[in-house]
PDB file of C-alpha atoms in Angstrom:
ATOM      1  CA  UNK J   1      21.232   7.526  -2.301  1.00  0.00           C
ATOM      2  CA  UNK J   2      18.399   5.246  -3.372  1.00  0.00           C
ATOM      3  CA  UNK J   3      16.884   6.091  -6.746  1.00  0.00           C
ATOM      4  CA  UNK J   4      13.182   5.317  -6.991  1.00  0.00           C
ATOM      5  CA  UNK J   5      11.758   4.727 -10.468  1.00  0.00           C
ATOM      6  CA  UNK J   6       8.041   5.185  -9.980  1.00  0.00           C
ATOM      7  CA  UNK J   7       5.076   7.518 -10.113  1.00  0.00           C
ATOM      8  CA  UNK J   8       3.577   9.506  -7.216  1.00  0.00           C
ATOM      9  CA  UNK J   9      -0.008   8.391  -7.961  1.00  0.00           C
ATOM     10  CA  UNK J  10       0.934   4.707  -8.011  1.00  0.00           C
ATOM     11  CA  UNK J  11      -0.303   2.721  -5.015  1.00  0.00           C
ATOM     12  CA  UNK J  12       2.827   0.579  -4.976  1.00  0.00           C
ATOM     13  CA  UNK J  13       5.146   3.556  -5.316  1.00  0.00           C
ATOM     14  CA  UNK J  14       3.399   5.173  -2.358  1.00  0.00           C
ATOM     15  CA  UNK J  15       4.123   2.146  -0.167  1.00  0.00           C
ATOM     16  CA  UNK J  16       7.817   2.562  -0.889  1.00  0.00           C
ATOM     17  CA  UNK J  17       7.746   6.346  -0.446  1.00  0.00           C
ATOM     18  CA  UNK J  18       6.038   6.016   2.939  1.00  0.00           C
ATOM     19  CA  UNK J  19       8.622   3.460   4.061  1.00  0.00           C
ATOM     20  CA  UNK J  20      11.456   5.717   2.924  1.00  0.00           C
ATOM     21  CA  UNK J  21       9.893   8.661   4.757  1.00  0.00           C
ATOM     22  CA  UNK J  22       9.189   6.681   7.914  1.00  0.00           C
ATOM     23  CA  UNK J  23      12.788   5.440   8.093  1.00  0.00           C
ATOM     24  CA  UNK J  24      14.285   8.830   7.149  1.00  0.00           C
ATOM     25  CA  UNK J  25      16.073   7.216   4.215  1.00  0.00           C
ATOM     26  CA  UNK J  26      17.402   9.695   1.631  1.00  0.00           C
ATOM     27  CA  UNK J  27      16.161   9.010  -1.888  1.00  0.00           C
ATOM     28  CA  UNK J  28      15.782  10.517  -5.330  1.00  0.00           C
ATOM     29  CA  UNK J  29      12.436  10.182  -7.106  1.00  0.00           C
ATOM     30  CA  UNK J  30      12.657   9.522 -10.845  1.00  0.00           C
ATOM     31  CA  UNK J  31       9.148   9.787 -12.259  1.00  0.00           C
ATOM     32  CA  UNK J  32       8.113   7.186 -14.818  1.00  0.00           C
ATOM     33  CA  UNK J  33       5.496   8.843 -17.033  1.00  0.00           C
ATOM     34  CA  UNK J  34       2.562   6.497 -17.617  1.00  0.00           C
ATOM     35  CA  UNK J  35       0.980   8.924 -20.083  1.00  0.00           C
ATOM     36  CA  UNK J  36       3.841   8.510 -22.545  1.00  0.00           C
ATOM     37  CA  UNK J  37       4.174   4.776 -21.970  1.00  0.00           C
ATOM     38  CA  UNK J  38       7.552   5.178 -20.297  1.00  0.00           C
ATOM     39  CA  UNK J  39       6.832   2.211 -18.005  1.00  0.00           C
ATOM     40  CA  UNK J  40       6.781  -0.080 -21.062  1.00  0.00           C
ATOM     41  CA  UNK J  41       9.817   1.471 -22.776  1.00  0.00           C
ATOM     42  CA  UNK J  42      13.279  -0.173 -22.790  1.00  0.00           C
ATOM     43  CA  UNK J  43      14.921   2.226 -20.290  1.00  0.00           C
ATOM     44  CA  UNK J  44      12.397   1.351 -17.576  1.00  0.00           C
ATOM     45  CA  UNK J  45      12.156  -2.309 -18.559  1.00  0.00           C
ATOM     46  CA  UNK J  46      15.862  -2.528 -17.789  1.00  0.00           C
ATOM     47  CA  UNK J  47      14.903  -1.841 -14.155  1.00  0.00           C
ATOM     48  CA  UNK J  48      11.502  -3.576 -14.051  1.00  0.00           C
ATOM     49  CA  UNK J  49      11.042  -6.272 -16.727  1.00  0.00           C
ATOM     50  CA  UNK J  50       7.269  -6.444 -16.193  1.00  0.00           C
ATOM     51  CA  UNK J  51       6.811  -2.766 -17.019  1.00  0.00           C
ATOM     52  CA  UNK J  52       5.425  -1.853 -13.604  1.00  0.00           C
ATOM     53  CA  UNK J  53       6.439   0.551 -10.862  1.00  0.00           C
ATOM     54  CA  UNK J  54       8.297   1.037  -8.660  1.00  0.00           C
ATOM     55  CA  UNK J  55      11.859  -0.194  -8.979  1.00  0.00           C
ATOM     56  CA  UNK J  56      14.895   1.022  -7.076  1.00  0.00           C
ATOM     57  CA  UNK J  57      18.613   1.365  -7.668  1.00  0.00           C
ATOM     58  CA  UNK J  58      20.654   1.542  -4.485  1.00  0.00           C
ATOM     59  CA  UNK J  59      24.204   2.201  -5.630  1.00  0.00           C
ATOM     60  CA  UNK J  60      24.001  -0.546  -8.212  1.00  0.00           C
ATOM     61  CA  UNK J  61      21.733  -2.898  -6.269  1.00  0.00           C
ATOM     62  CA  UNK J  62      18.476  -3.101  -8.223  1.00  0.00           C
ATOM     63  CA  UNK J  63      15.186  -4.368  -6.864  1.00  0.00           C
ATOM     64  CA  UNK J  64      11.536  -4.310  -7.869  1.00  0.00           C
ATOM     65  CA  UNK J  65       8.193  -5.270  -6.273  1.00  0.00           C
ATOM     66  CA  UNK J  66       7.006  -2.776  -3.681  1.00  0.00           C
ATOM     67  CA  UNK J  67       6.742  -5.102  -0.687  1.00  0.00           C
ATOM     68  CA  UNK J  68      10.241  -6.463  -1.278  1.00  0.00           C
ATOM     69  CA  UNK J  69      11.574  -2.930  -1.650  1.00  0.00           C
ATOM     70  CA  UNK J  70       9.877  -1.779   1.560  1.00  0.00           C
ATOM     71  CA  UNK J  71      11.285  -4.742   3.482  1.00  0.00           C
ATOM     72  CA  UNK J  72      14.754  -3.976   2.110  1.00  0.00           C
ATOM     73  CA  UNK J  73      14.541  -0.275   2.966  1.00  0.00           C
ATOM     74  CA  UNK J  74      13.349  -1.030   6.496  1.00  0.00           C
ATOM     75  CA  UNK J  75      15.998  -3.700   7.105  1.00  0.00           C
ATOM     76  CA  UNK J  76      18.748  -1.410   5.862  1.00  0.00           C
ATOM     77  CA  UNK J  77      17.505   1.345   8.175  1.00  0.00           C
ATOM     78  CA  UNK J  78      17.505  -0.875  11.256  1.00  0.00           C
ATOM     79  CA  UNK J  79      14.130  -2.611  11.061  1.00  0.00           C
ATOM     80  CA  UNK J  80      11.989  -0.171  13.051  1.00  0.00           C
ATOM     81  CA  UNK J  81       8.935  -1.173  11.000  1.00  0.00           C
ATOM     82  CA  UNK J  82       9.376  -4.918  11.556  1.00  0.00           C
ATOM     83  CA  UNK J  83       8.687  -6.556  14.943  1.00  0.00           C
ATOM     84  CA  UNK J  84      11.587  -8.496  16.449  1.00  0.00           C
ATOM     85  CA  UNK J  85       9.347 -10.799  18.470  1.00  0.00           C
ATOM     86  CA  UNK J  86       8.622 -13.912  16.340  1.00  0.00           C
ATOM     87  CA  UNK J  87       4.911 -13.935  17.163  1.00  0.00           C
ATOM     88  CA  UNK J  88       4.484 -10.250  16.392  1.00  0.00           C
ATOM     89  CA  UNK J  89       6.545 -10.654  13.227  1.00  0.00           C
ATOM     90  CA  UNK J  90       4.257 -13.486  12.159  1.00  0.00           C
ATOM     91  CA  UNK J  91       1.210 -11.301  12.825  1.00  0.00           C
ATOM     92  CA  UNK J  92       2.680  -8.605  10.614  1.00  0.00           C
ATOM     93  CA  UNK J  93       3.199 -11.129   7.817  1.00  0.00           C
ATOM     94  CA  UNK J  94      -0.338 -12.416   8.328  1.00  0.00           C
ATOM     95  CA  UNK J  95      -1.768  -8.938   7.742  1.00  0.00           C
ATOM     96  CA  UNK J  96       0.481  -8.366   4.749  1.00  0.00           C
ATOM     97  CA  UNK J  97      -0.930 -11.570   3.254  1.00  0.00           C
ATOM     98  CA  UNK J  98      -4.473 -10.385   4.008  1.00  0.00           C
ATOM     99  CA  UNK J  99      -3.699  -7.085   2.299  1.00  0.00           C
ATOM    100  CA  UNK J 100      -2.265  -8.880  -0.726  1.00  0.00           C
ATOM    101  CA  UNK J 101      -4.919 -11.564  -1.155  1.00  0.00           C
ATOM    102  CA  UNK J 102      -8.123 -10.466   0.579  1.00  0.00           C
ATOM    103  CA  UNK J 103      -8.132  -6.662   0.504  1.00  0.00           C
ATOM    104  CA  UNK J 104      -6.134  -5.158  -2.346  1.00  0.00           C
ATOM    105  CA  UNK J 105      -7.738  -7.047  -5.274  1.00  0.00           C
ATOM    106  CA  UNK J 106     -11.224  -5.916  -4.252  1.00  0.00           C
ATOM    107  CA  UNK J 107     -10.235  -2.396  -3.259  1.00  0.00           C
ATOM    108  CA  UNK J 108      -8.565  -1.999  -6.639  1.00  0.00           C
ATOM    109  CA  UNK J 109     -11.847  -2.659  -8.443  1.00  0.00           C
ATOM    110  CA  UNK J 110     -13.266   0.492  -6.811  1.00  0.00           C
ATOM    111  CA  UNK J 111     -10.074   2.381  -7.611  1.00  0.00           C
ATOM    112  CA  UNK J 112     -10.098   1.266 -11.245  1.00  0.00           C
ATOM    113  CA  UNK J 113     -13.774   2.164 -11.649  1.00  0.00           C
ATOM    114  CA  UNK J 114     -13.900   5.502  -9.860  1.00  0.00           C
ATOM    115  CA  UNK J 115     -10.332   6.887  -9.756  1.00  0.00           C
ATOM    116  CA  UNK J 116      -8.624   5.628 -12.918  1.00  0.00           C
ATOM    117  CA  UNK J 117     -11.895   5.380 -14.899  1.00  0.00           C
ATOM    118  CA  UNK J 118     -11.370   1.816 -16.092  1.00  0.00           C
ATOM    119  CA  UNK J 119     -14.890   0.492 -16.468  1.00  0.00           C
ATOM    120  CA  UNK J 120     -15.704  -2.630 -14.432  1.00  0.00           C
ATOM    121  CA  UNK J 121     -18.680  -4.896 -15.044  1.00  0.00           C
ATOM    122  CA  UNK J 122     -21.606  -4.841 -12.581  1.00  0.00           C
ATOM    123  CA  UNK J 123     -20.794  -8.451 -11.673  1.00  0.00           C
ATOM    124  CA  UNK J 124     -17.193  -7.502 -10.904  1.00  0.00           C
ATOM    125  CA  UNK J 125     -18.264  -4.649  -8.669  1.00  0.00           C
ATOM    126  CA  UNK J 126     -20.836  -6.792  -6.877  1.00  0.00           C
ATOM    127  CA  UNK J 127     -18.180  -9.372  -6.054  1.00  0.00           C
ATOM    128  CA  UNK J 128     -15.708  -6.650  -5.051  1.00  0.00           C
ATOM    129  CA  UNK J 129     -18.283  -5.077  -2.729  1.00  0.00           C
ATOM    130  CA  UNK J 130     -19.030  -8.342  -0.916  1.00  0.00           C
ATOM    131  CA  UNK J 131     -15.358  -9.296  -0.660  1.00  0.00           C
ATOM    132  CA  UNK J 132     -14.206  -5.877   0.528  1.00  0.00           C
ATOM    133  CA  UNK J 133     -17.003  -5.847   3.088  1.00  0.00           C
ATOM    134  CA  UNK J 134     -15.770  -9.159   4.507  1.00  0.00           C
ATOM    135  CA  UNK J 135     -12.155  -7.979   4.633  1.00  0.00           C
ATOM    136  CA  UNK J 136     -13.155  -4.800   6.449  1.00  0.00           C
ATOM    137  CA  UNK J 137     -15.292  -6.766   8.898  1.00  0.00           C
ATOM    138  CA  UNK J 138     -12.282  -8.930   9.775  1.00  0.00           C
ATOM    139  CA  UNK J 139     -10.000  -5.903  10.096  1.00  0.00           C
ATOM    140  CA  UNK J 140     -12.458  -4.022  12.269  1.00  0.00           C
ATOM    141  CA  UNK J 141     -12.899  -6.938  14.668  1.00  0.00           C
ATOM    142  CA  UNK J 142      -9.152  -7.446  15.057  1.00  0.00           C
ATOM    143  CA  UNK J 143      -8.393  -3.750  15.521  1.00  0.00           C
ATOM    144  CA  UNK J 144     -10.622  -3.459  18.605  1.00  0.00           C
ATOM    145  CA  UNK J 145      -8.520  -2.015  21.412  1.00  0.00           C
ATOM    146  CA  UNK J 146      -5.399  -1.803  19.243  1.00  0.00           C
ATOM    147  CA  UNK J 147      -3.433   1.182  17.962  1.00  0.00           C
ATOM    148  CA  UNK J 148      -2.078  -0.517  14.847  1.00  0.00           C
ATOM    149  CA  UNK J 149      -2.432  -3.893  13.164  1.00  0.00           C
ATOM    150  CA  UNK J 150       0.322  -5.360  15.328  1.00  0.00           C
ATOM    151  CA  UNK J 151      -0.538  -3.815  18.678  1.00  0.00           C
ATOM    152  CA  UNK J 152       1.229  -0.574  19.498  1.00  0.00           C
ATOM    153  CA  UNK J 153       3.932  -0.846  16.835  1.00  0.00           C
ATOM    154  CA  UNK J 154       3.481   0.846  13.460  1.00  0.00           C
ATOM    155  CA  UNK J 155       4.705  -1.712  10.930  1.00  0.00           C
ATOM    156  CA  UNK J 156       5.029  -2.418   7.242  1.00  0.00           C
ATOM    157  CA  UNK J 157       1.578  -4.029   7.389  1.00  0.00           C
ATOM    158  CA  UNK J 158      -0.034  -0.678   8.193  1.00  0.00           C
ATOM    159  CA  UNK J 159       1.869   0.966   5.354  1.00  0.00           C
ATOM    160  CA  UNK J 160       0.878  -1.658   2.811  1.00  0.00           C
ATOM    161  CA  UNK J 161      -2.850  -1.101   3.348  1.00  0.00           C
ATOM    162  CA  UNK J 162      -2.570   2.687   3.215  1.00  0.00           C
ATOM    163  CA  UNK J 163      -2.482   3.445  -0.548  1.00  0.00           C
ATOM    164  CA  UNK J 164      -5.617   1.436  -1.242  1.00  0.00           C
ATOM    165  CA  UNK J 165      -7.586   2.907   1.638  1.00  0.00           C
ATOM    166  CA  UNK J 166      -6.560   6.443   0.660  1.00  0.00           C
ATOM    167  CA  UNK J 167      -8.079   5.936  -2.782  1.00  0.00           C
ATOM    168  CA  UNK J 168     -11.104   3.875  -1.727  1.00  0.00           C
ATOM    169  CA  UNK J 169     -12.119   6.659   0.655  1.00  0.00           C
ATOM    170  CA  UNK J 170     -12.707   8.739  -2.473  1.00  0.00           C
ATOM    171  CA  UNK J 171     -15.042   6.182  -4.035  1.00  0.00           C
ATOM    172  CA  UNK J 172     -18.417   4.680  -3.066  1.00  0.00           C
ATOM    173  CA  UNK J 173     -16.350   2.033  -1.284  1.00  0.00           C
ATOM    174  CA  UNK J 174     -15.992   4.585   1.488  1.00  0.00           C
ATOM    175  CA  UNK J 175     -19.371   3.424   2.799  1.00  0.00           C
ATOM    176  CA  UNK J 176     -17.948  -0.045   3.443  1.00  0.00           C
ATOM    177  CA  UNK J 177     -15.048   1.344   5.464  1.00  0.00           C
ATOM    178  CA  UNK J 178     -16.884   4.123   7.262  1.00  0.00           C
ATOM    179  CA  UNK J 179     -19.273   1.812   9.110  1.00  0.00           C
ATOM    180  CA  UNK J 180     -16.312   0.150  10.857  1.00  0.00           C
ATOM    181  CA  UNK J 181     -15.349   2.345  13.846  1.00  0.00           C
ATOM    182  CA  UNK J 182     -12.192   0.460  14.850  1.00  0.00           C
ATOM    183  CA  UNK J 183     -10.907   0.423  11.301  1.00  0.00           C
ATOM    184  CA  UNK J 184     -11.629   4.109  10.819  1.00  0.00           C
ATOM    185  CA  UNK J 185      -9.903   5.054  14.088  1.00  0.00           C
ATOM    186  CA  UNK J 186      -6.857   3.102  12.928  1.00  0.00           C
ATOM    187  CA  UNK J 187      -6.985   4.698   9.485  1.00  0.00           C
ATOM    188  CA  UNK J 188      -7.154   8.175  11.007  1.00  0.00           C
ATOM    189  CA  UNK J 189      -3.947   7.439  12.918  1.00  0.00           C
ATOM    190  CA  UNK J 190      -2.180   6.025   9.867  1.00  0.00           C
ATOM    191  CA  UNK J 191      -3.344   8.696   7.430  1.00  0.00           C
ATOM    192  CA  UNK J 192      -2.173  11.554   9.635  1.00  0.00           C
ATOM    193  CA  UNK J 193       1.380  10.276  10.019  1.00  0.00           C
ATOM    194  CA  UNK J 194       3.777  12.757   8.366  1.00  0.00           C
ATOM    195  CA  UNK J 195       5.416   9.908   6.432  1.00  0.00           C
ATOM    196  CA  UNK J 196       2.111   8.956   4.820  1.00  0.00           C
ATOM    197  CA  UNK J 197       0.925  12.507   4.230  1.00  0.00           C
ATOM    198  CA  UNK J 198       4.138  13.225   2.347  1.00  0.00           C
ATOM    199  CA  UNK J 199       3.888   9.989   0.333  1.00  0.00           C
ATOM    200  CA  UNK J 200       0.274  10.789  -0.611  1.00  0.00           C
ATOM    201  CA  UNK J 201       1.141  14.332  -1.628  1.00  0.00           C
ATOM    202  CA  UNK J 202      -0.934  15.923   1.124  1.00  0.00           C
TER     203      UNK J 202
END
């Protein structure tokens, strides 16, 4: 059974939990307590040398970085979350790159400011607002007439966006997302999947 060293409120841990749930992969959750600094203590650093979460131990095979873990979990379970068609696979990787570079950094500024109470400068939030608005505009345009980011198939790309959107919807950043009907229709489908609801503790 896969052991997950992480924390249920962590965005990156939630990506892995959703992937595990979606693929019906048995796992054991081992909570790393941020409040006590456990993520920076030697026992956890032995699994994740950067002091972050999550990390996994699959019968002696250790791995960290959430996207790598999710890819591993999906591949081991048969790859249902990864398109087999090369073009569709490339589209999935495109959206994962967009999530990593063009969406997550700006979404996290809202999450830091309003969820985790880490004060951001007005200049930082202004830049985050403009950048998140652009990312959502691109997403909304592409999602027109589609069920998920890669057509009708629910993929890792959909999962990787989910933790950030879940949190942003509880910040003033919600206004940026809510004015995009295609994006919101997609998010409603993703957020109501049992695998995500369980990962998000809902």
